[in-house]
Amino acid sequence: MAFLVHDARHLERPARPFGGGSERSRAGRRLWRVDLLQAAAVASVAVAIALFLAEGGITRFADPGSALTSLGIIAGLAATDLVLVMLLLAARVPLIERAVGHDAAMALHNRLGKPVLSLLLAHGVLLLAGYAIADGVDLVAEAVAIWNLPDLPLAILGFGLFLAVVVSSLVAVRRKLRYEVWHVIHLLVYVAVLAALPHQFSVGGLFAVGTWQWAYWLVITFGTFAAVVGYRVVAPVVASLRHGLVVERIDPVGDQRDGVVSVTMRGRRLAALRATGGQFFIWRFLAAGQWWQAHPYSLSAAPRGDRLRITVRALGDGSASLAGIRPGTRVALEGPYGIFSEASRSRRRLTLVAAGIGVTPIRSLLESATFRPGEATVVLRTQGPAEGWLLDEVRDLCHRRGATLITVPGGRGRGWLTPSAERQGLDLPALVPAVADSDLYVCGPRGWAEGVISEARAAGLTDEQIHHERFDW
Ligand SMILES: Cc1cc2nc3c(=O)[nH]c(=O)nc-3n(C[C@H](O)[C@H](O)[C@H](O)COP(=O)(O)OP(=O)(O)OC[C@H]3O[C@@H](n4cnc5c(N)ncnc54)[C@H](O)[C@@H]3O)c2cc1C
């Protein structure tokens, strides 16, 4: 059996015509905000360079020594500005989280690391060469002279720390580090930015006290730090105290040996969190041996009244320890995050595809998403026809809401389907004929999800229709 259709009573009902407040216009507004944020990031680099060019303009490039020095300063200004952009992308600023989404913001944050490092290197090398030509000395003599400039050793320490952060984030290195070790190294980036700050004001005279350049630079630097402290420290502490979340019960899911549990938590005024199905929080269970680690888990049920629920597969120490957590344990939370939710809808129809523990956000999204009977299809890759974590709940929800449920049971094939499905030439459009006119939400192991997404693209889905939640940061 290549696939199993559990409930298709309303299969292929025509989608409604779009009204004024349609999903498409909501998606359009979100993408417009993304464009605006991107433009702001590019503009901030342009302003950083303009700060320098406004004082002296073309005359700053009059001779080779000055030209190299000017290029070095421009590289340093652009790099510092981009580091601030990186910090903002990781600061969980609600405007960024809701428009760009956590995954995309962190992906951009990661992509900027290496170019910024190159700019910082260029900053050092160009300034050294420029100063050496201007002073008529060799590079070694100039390096010694520069070392004695005010605050320079501190700036070089900052560069060393930034280098450590970028190297620790290279895929090959990161795989070898425990998440917590990598995280502590990553926090050094804040020390790096602060260590580099004094030399920006004391060397070169660009940011002389009282100038508009000085005021602008102080505002963007301390504004960024305020956002980081506000959204990553103060807001989670306030939310955790306000909502007073405690573990209510732990329920095993499926076979005990799978190590999957659902954790139901109870709290106060949870509606104020404005969390919806498909989103995730970063959770910290305040029990002995666990309080020091925080983990991201998606909601596996839509928030209801004073309760939140997650479903967790034991994949390491932190997730495995949840099975032993006692009811009554206090829980600190950070979020909600992510736009794997209604927030990124662009079509009336929905196609939800999950494998393994990736079913969690799909299950809660199915519960809270807006659709009429016949407009949603859920495809679950499972091991056996009646297996799959939360399968009973998904089946029940599909039945109640009039969604079609298809399970594709069996071992791994070459793509995202099973060998028998592949032999029959099945693919995403064959399973979900209306997929090209739907929003596709995919959650599961990385290679598997890429298989689903590439078939979706081949079927004509655009970026605004494809939504992918990754569990592997
Ligand atoms: C947005 C998102 C939603 C998720 N939702 C679920 C869910 O609903 N159910 C579920 O079972 N799993 C979910 N995960 C995966 C879950 O967070 C990890 O399995 C868990 O953090 C592993 O921690 P560990 O100590 O058990 O294992 P470890 O051995 O420490 O780590 C195993 C893997 O998880 C990563 N990891 C560990 N800690 C963190 C952290 N704090 N932040 C990010 N990655 C980390 C590590 O880099 C490693 O790749 C989600 C992950 C993300 C990013």
PDB file of N, CA and C in Angstrom, residues 78-124:
ATOM      1  N   ALA A  78      31.203  49.727   7.780  1.00  0.00           N
ATOM      2  CA  ALA A  78      30.199  48.799   7.234  1.00  0.00           C
ATOM      3  C   ALA A  78      30.134  47.536   8.089  1.00  0.00           C
ATOM      4  N   ALA A  79      31.303  47.020   8.506  1.00  0.00           N
ATOM      5  CA  ALA A  79      31.320  45.792   9.312  1.00  0.00           C
ATOM      6  C   ALA A  79      30.600  46.011  10.640  1.00  0.00           C
ATOM      7  N   THR A  80      30.893  47.136  11.299  1.00  0.00           N
ATOM      8  CA  THR A  80      30.273  47.373  12.610  1.00  0.00           C
ATOM      9  C   THR A  80      28.764  47.522  12.463  1.00  0.00           C
ATOM     10  N   ASP A  81      28.359  48.233  11.411  1.00  0.00           N
ATOM     11  CA  ASP A  81      26.915  48.392  11.188  1.00  0.00           C
ATOM     12  C   ASP A  81      26.263  47.023  10.964  1.00  0.00           C
ATOM     13  N   LEU A  82      26.927  46.171  10.170  1.00  0.00           N
ATOM     14  CA  LEU A  82      26.342  44.854   9.895  1.00  0.00           C
ATOM     15  C   LEU A  82      26.315  43.963  11.141  1.00  0.00           C
ATOM     16  N   VAL A  83      27.314  44.150  12.039  1.00  0.00           N
ATOM     17  CA  VAL A  83      27.278  43.383  13.296  1.00  0.00           C
ATOM     18  C   VAL A  83      26.035  43.798  14.085  1.00  0.00           C
ATOM     19  N   LEU A  84      25.731  45.097  14.090  1.00  0.00           N
ATOM     20  CA  LEU A  84      24.528  45.549  14.804  1.00  0.00           C
ATOM     21  C   LEU A  84      23.272  44.969  14.149  1.00  0.00           C
ATOM     22  N   VAL A  85      23.273  44.902  12.803  1.00  0.00           N
ATOM     23  CA  VAL A  85      22.127  44.280  12.109  1.00  0.00           C
ATOM     24  C   VAL A  85      22.012  42.815  12.551  1.00  0.00           C
ATOM     25  N   MET A  86      23.167  42.119  12.646  1.00  0.00           N
ATOM     26  CA  MET A  86      23.144  40.710  13.084  1.00  0.00           C
ATOM     27  C   MET A  86      22.559  40.578  14.490  1.00  0.00           C
ATOM     28  N   LEU A  87      22.969  41.491  15.372  1.00  0.00           N
ATOM     29  CA  LEU A  87      22.452  41.424  16.750  1.00  0.00           C
ATOM     30  C   LEU A  87      20.949  41.667  16.766  1.00  0.00           C
ATOM     31  N   LEU A  88      20.504  42.615  15.938  1.00  0.00           N
ATOM     32  CA  LEU A  88      19.054  42.891  15.898  1.00  0.00           C
ATOM     33  C   LEU A  88      18.277  41.686  15.358  1.00  0.00           C
ATOM     34  N   LEU A  89      18.866  41.021  14.357  1.00  0.00           N
ATOM     35  CA  LEU A  89      18.180  39.848  13.786  1.00  0.00           C
ATOM     36  C   LEU A  89      18.010  38.750  14.831  1.00  0.00           C
ATOM     37  N   ALA A  90      18.955  38.689  15.787  1.00  0.00           N
ATOM     38  CA  ALA A  90      18.891  37.632  16.807  1.00  0.00           C
ATOM     39  C   ALA A  90      18.233  38.122  18.088  1.00  0.00           C
ATOM     40  N   ALA A  91      17.778  39.393  18.091  1.00  0.00           N
ATOM     41  CA  ALA A  91      17.278  39.977  19.346  1.00  0.00           C
ATOM     42  C   ALA A  91      15.813  39.648  19.624  1.00  0.00           C
ATOM     43  N   ARG A  92      15.160  38.894  18.708  1.00  0.00           N
ATOM     44  CA  ARG A  92      13.730  38.551  18.870  1.00  0.00           C
ATOM     45  C   ARG A  92      12.858  39.809  18.917  1.00  0.00           C
ATOM     46  N   VAL A  93      13.207  40.809  18.105  1.00  0.00           N
ATOM     47  CA  VAL A  93      12.388  42.021  18.030  1.00  0.00           C
ATOM     48  C   VAL A  93      11.044  41.632  17.399  1.00  0.00           C
ATOM     49  N   PRO A  94       9.910  41.905  18.052  1.00  0.00           N
ATOM     50  CA  PRO A  94       8.627  41.434  17.524  1.00  0.00           C
ATOM     51  C   PRO A  94       8.381  41.820  16.064  1.00  0.00           C
ATOM     52  N   LEU A  95       8.748  43.051  15.684  1.00  0.00           N
ATOM     53  CA  LEU A  95       8.527  43.491  14.301  1.00  0.00           C
ATOM     54  C   LEU A  95       9.239  42.552  13.317  1.00  0.00           C
ATOM     55  N   ILE A  96      10.473  42.168  13.655  1.00  0.00           N
ATOM     56  CA  ILE A  96      11.255  41.284  12.779  1.00  0.00           C
ATOM     57  C   ILE A  96      10.692  39.868  12.837  1.00  0.00           C
ATOM     58  N   GLU A  97      10.399  39.390  14.053  1.00  0.00           N
ATOM     59  CA  GLU A  97       9.893  38.015  14.214  1.00  0.00           C
ATOM     60  C   GLU A  97       8.595  37.820  13.437  1.00  0.00           C
ATOM     61  N   ARG A  98       7.697  38.828  13.491  1.00  0.00           N
ATOM     62  CA  ARG A  98       6.384  38.651  12.857  1.00  0.00           C
ATOM     63  C   ARG A  98       6.441  38.804  11.344  1.00  0.00           C
ATOM     64  N   ALA A  99       7.382  39.635  10.858  1.00  0.00           N
ATOM     65  CA  ALA A  99       7.444  39.845   9.412  1.00  0.00           C
ATOM     66  C   ALA A  99       8.337  38.801   8.742  1.00  0.00           C
ATOM     67  N   VAL A 100       9.554  38.670   9.247  1.00  0.00           N
ATOM     68  CA  VAL A 100      10.548  37.816   8.582  1.00  0.00           C
ATOM     69  C   VAL A 100      10.434  36.376   9.076  1.00  0.00           C
ATOM     70  N   GLY A 101      10.085  36.209  10.359  1.00  0.00           N
ATOM     71  CA  GLY A 101      10.051  34.869  10.954  1.00  0.00           C
ATOM     72  C   GLY A 101      11.398  34.549  11.578  1.00  0.00           C
ATOM     73  N   HIS A 102      11.356  33.723  12.603  1.00  0.00           N
ATOM     74  CA  HIS A 102      12.577  33.435  13.364  1.00  0.00           C
ATOM     75  C   HIS A 102      13.627  32.716  12.508  1.00  0.00           C
ATOM     76  N   ASP A 103      13.186  31.692  11.766  1.00  0.00           N
ATOM     77  CA  ASP A 103      14.124  30.906  10.952  1.00  0.00           C
ATOM     78  C   ASP A 103      14.862  31.773   9.948  1.00  0.00           C
ATOM     79  N   ALA A 104      14.067  32.567   9.193  1.00  0.00           N
ATOM     80  CA  ALA A 104      14.671  33.375   8.133  1.00  0.00           C
ATOM     81  C   ALA A 104      15.583  34.435   8.739  1.00  0.00           C
ATOM     82  N   ALA A 105      15.168  35.007   9.895  1.00  0.00           N
ATOM     83  CA  ALA A 105      16.010  36.027  10.537  1.00  0.00           C
ATOM     84  C   ALA A 105      17.339  35.401  10.971  1.00  0.00           C
ATOM     85  N   MET A 106      17.275  34.189  11.553  1.00  0.00           N
ATOM     86  CA  MET A 106      18.512  33.551  12.014  1.00  0.00           C
ATOM     87  C   MET A 106      19.362  33.097  10.827  1.00  0.00           C
ATOM     88  N   ALA A 107      18.711  32.690   9.723  1.00  0.00           N
ATOM     89  CA  ALA A 107      19.478  32.268   8.544  1.00  0.00           C
ATOM     90  C   ALA A 107      20.273  33.465   7.998  1.00  0.00           C
ATOM     91  N   LEU A 108      19.634  34.646   7.968  1.00  0.00           N
ATOM     92  CA  LEU A 108      20.332  35.837   7.485  1.00  0.00           C
ATOM     93  C   LEU A 108      21.450  36.213   8.458  1.00  0.00           C
ATOM     94  N   HIS A 109      21.144  36.132   9.762  1.00  0.00           N
ATOM     95  CA  HIS A 109      22.145  36.394  10.809  1.00  0.00           C
ATOM     96  C   HIS A 109      23.383  35.509  10.553  1.00  0.00           C
ATOM     97  N   ASN A 110      23.148  34.223  10.290  1.00  0.00           N
ATOM     98  CA  ASN A 110      24.267  33.296  10.058  1.00  0.00           C
ATOM     99  C   ASN A 110      25.039  33.648   8.796  1.00  0.00           C
ATOM    100  N   ARG A 111      24.289  34.018   7.745  1.00  0.00           N
ATOM    101  CA  ARG A 111      24.948  34.298   6.462  1.00  0.00           C
ATOM    102  C   ARG A 111      25.840  35.527   6.539  1.00  0.00           C
ATOM    103  N   LEU A 112      25.509  36.454   7.435  1.00  0.00           N
ATOM    104  CA  LEU A 112      26.293  37.699   7.506  1.00  0.00           C
ATOM    105  C   LEU A 112      27.643  37.498   8.193  1.00  0.00           C
ATOM    106  N   GLY A 113      27.777  36.424   8.997  1.00  0.00           N
ATOM    107  CA  GLY A 113      28.982  36.234   9.804  1.00  0.00           C
ATOM    108  C   GLY A 113      30.280  36.320   9.002  1.00  0.00           C
ATOM    109  N   LYS A 114      30.375  35.523   7.931  1.00  0.00           N
ATOM    110  CA  LYS A 114      31.641  35.473   7.178  1.00  0.00           C
ATOM    111  C   LYS A 114      31.927  36.779   6.429  1.00  0.00           C
ATOM    112  N   PRO A 115      30.938  37.382   5.727  1.00  0.00           N
ATOM    113  CA  PRO A 115      31.239  38.673   5.078  1.00  0.00           C
ATOM    114  C   PRO A 115      31.693  39.737   6.071  1.00  0.00           C
ATOM    115  N   VAL A 116      31.094  39.745   7.275  1.00  0.00           N
ATOM    116  CA  VAL A 116      31.494  40.746   8.270  1.00  0.00           C
ATOM    117  C   VAL A 116      32.936  40.501   8.708  1.00  0.00           C
ATOM    118  N   LEU A 117      33.278  39.223   8.879  1.00  0.00           N
ATOM    119  CA  LEU A 117      34.651  38.902   9.264  1.00  0.00           C
ATOM    120  C   LEU A 117      35.625  39.384   8.190  1.00  0.00           C
ATOM    121  N   SER A 118      35.273  39.193   6.912  1.00  0.00           N
ATOM    122  CA  SER A 118      36.143  39.644   5.815  1.00  0.00           C
ATOM    123  C   SER A 118      36.288  41.165   5.847  1.00  0.00           C
ATOM    124  N   LEU A 119      35.185  41.862   6.108  1.00  0.00           N
ATOM    125  CA  LEU A 119      35.258  43.331   6.171  1.00  0.00           C
ATOM    126  C   LEU A 119      36.155  43.782   7.328  1.00  0.00           C
ATOM    127  N   LEU A 120      36.063  43.084   8.460  1.00  0.00           N
ATOM    128  CA  LEU A 120      36.898  43.457   9.614  1.00  0.00           C
ATOM    129  C   LEU A 120      38.378  43.217   9.307  1.00  0.00           C
ATOM    130  N   LEU A 121      38.658  42.104   8.614  1.00  0.00           N
ATOM    131  CA  LEU A 121      40.047  41.824   8.229  1.00  0.00           C
ATOM    132  C   LEU A 121      40.549  42.911   7.287  1.00  0.00           C
ATOM    133  N   ALA A 122      39.694  43.262   6.290  1.00  0.00           N
ATOM    134  CA  ALA A 122      40.056  44.306   5.326  1.00  0.00           C
ATOM    135  C   ALA A 122      40.308  45.628   6.058  1.00  0.00           C
ATOM    136  N   HIS A 123      39.471  45.897   7.077  1.00  0.00           N
ATOM    137  CA  HIS A 123      39.622  47.116   7.887  1.00  0.00           C
ATOM    138  C   HIS A 123      41.039  47.187   8.462  1.00  0.00           C
ATOM    139  N   GLY A 124      41.481  46.090   9.097  1.00  0.00           N
ATOM    140  CA  GLY A 124      42.803  46.077   9.732  1.00  0.00           C
ATOM    141  C   GLY A 124      43.920  46.192   8.709  1.00  0.00           C
TER     142      GLY A 124
END
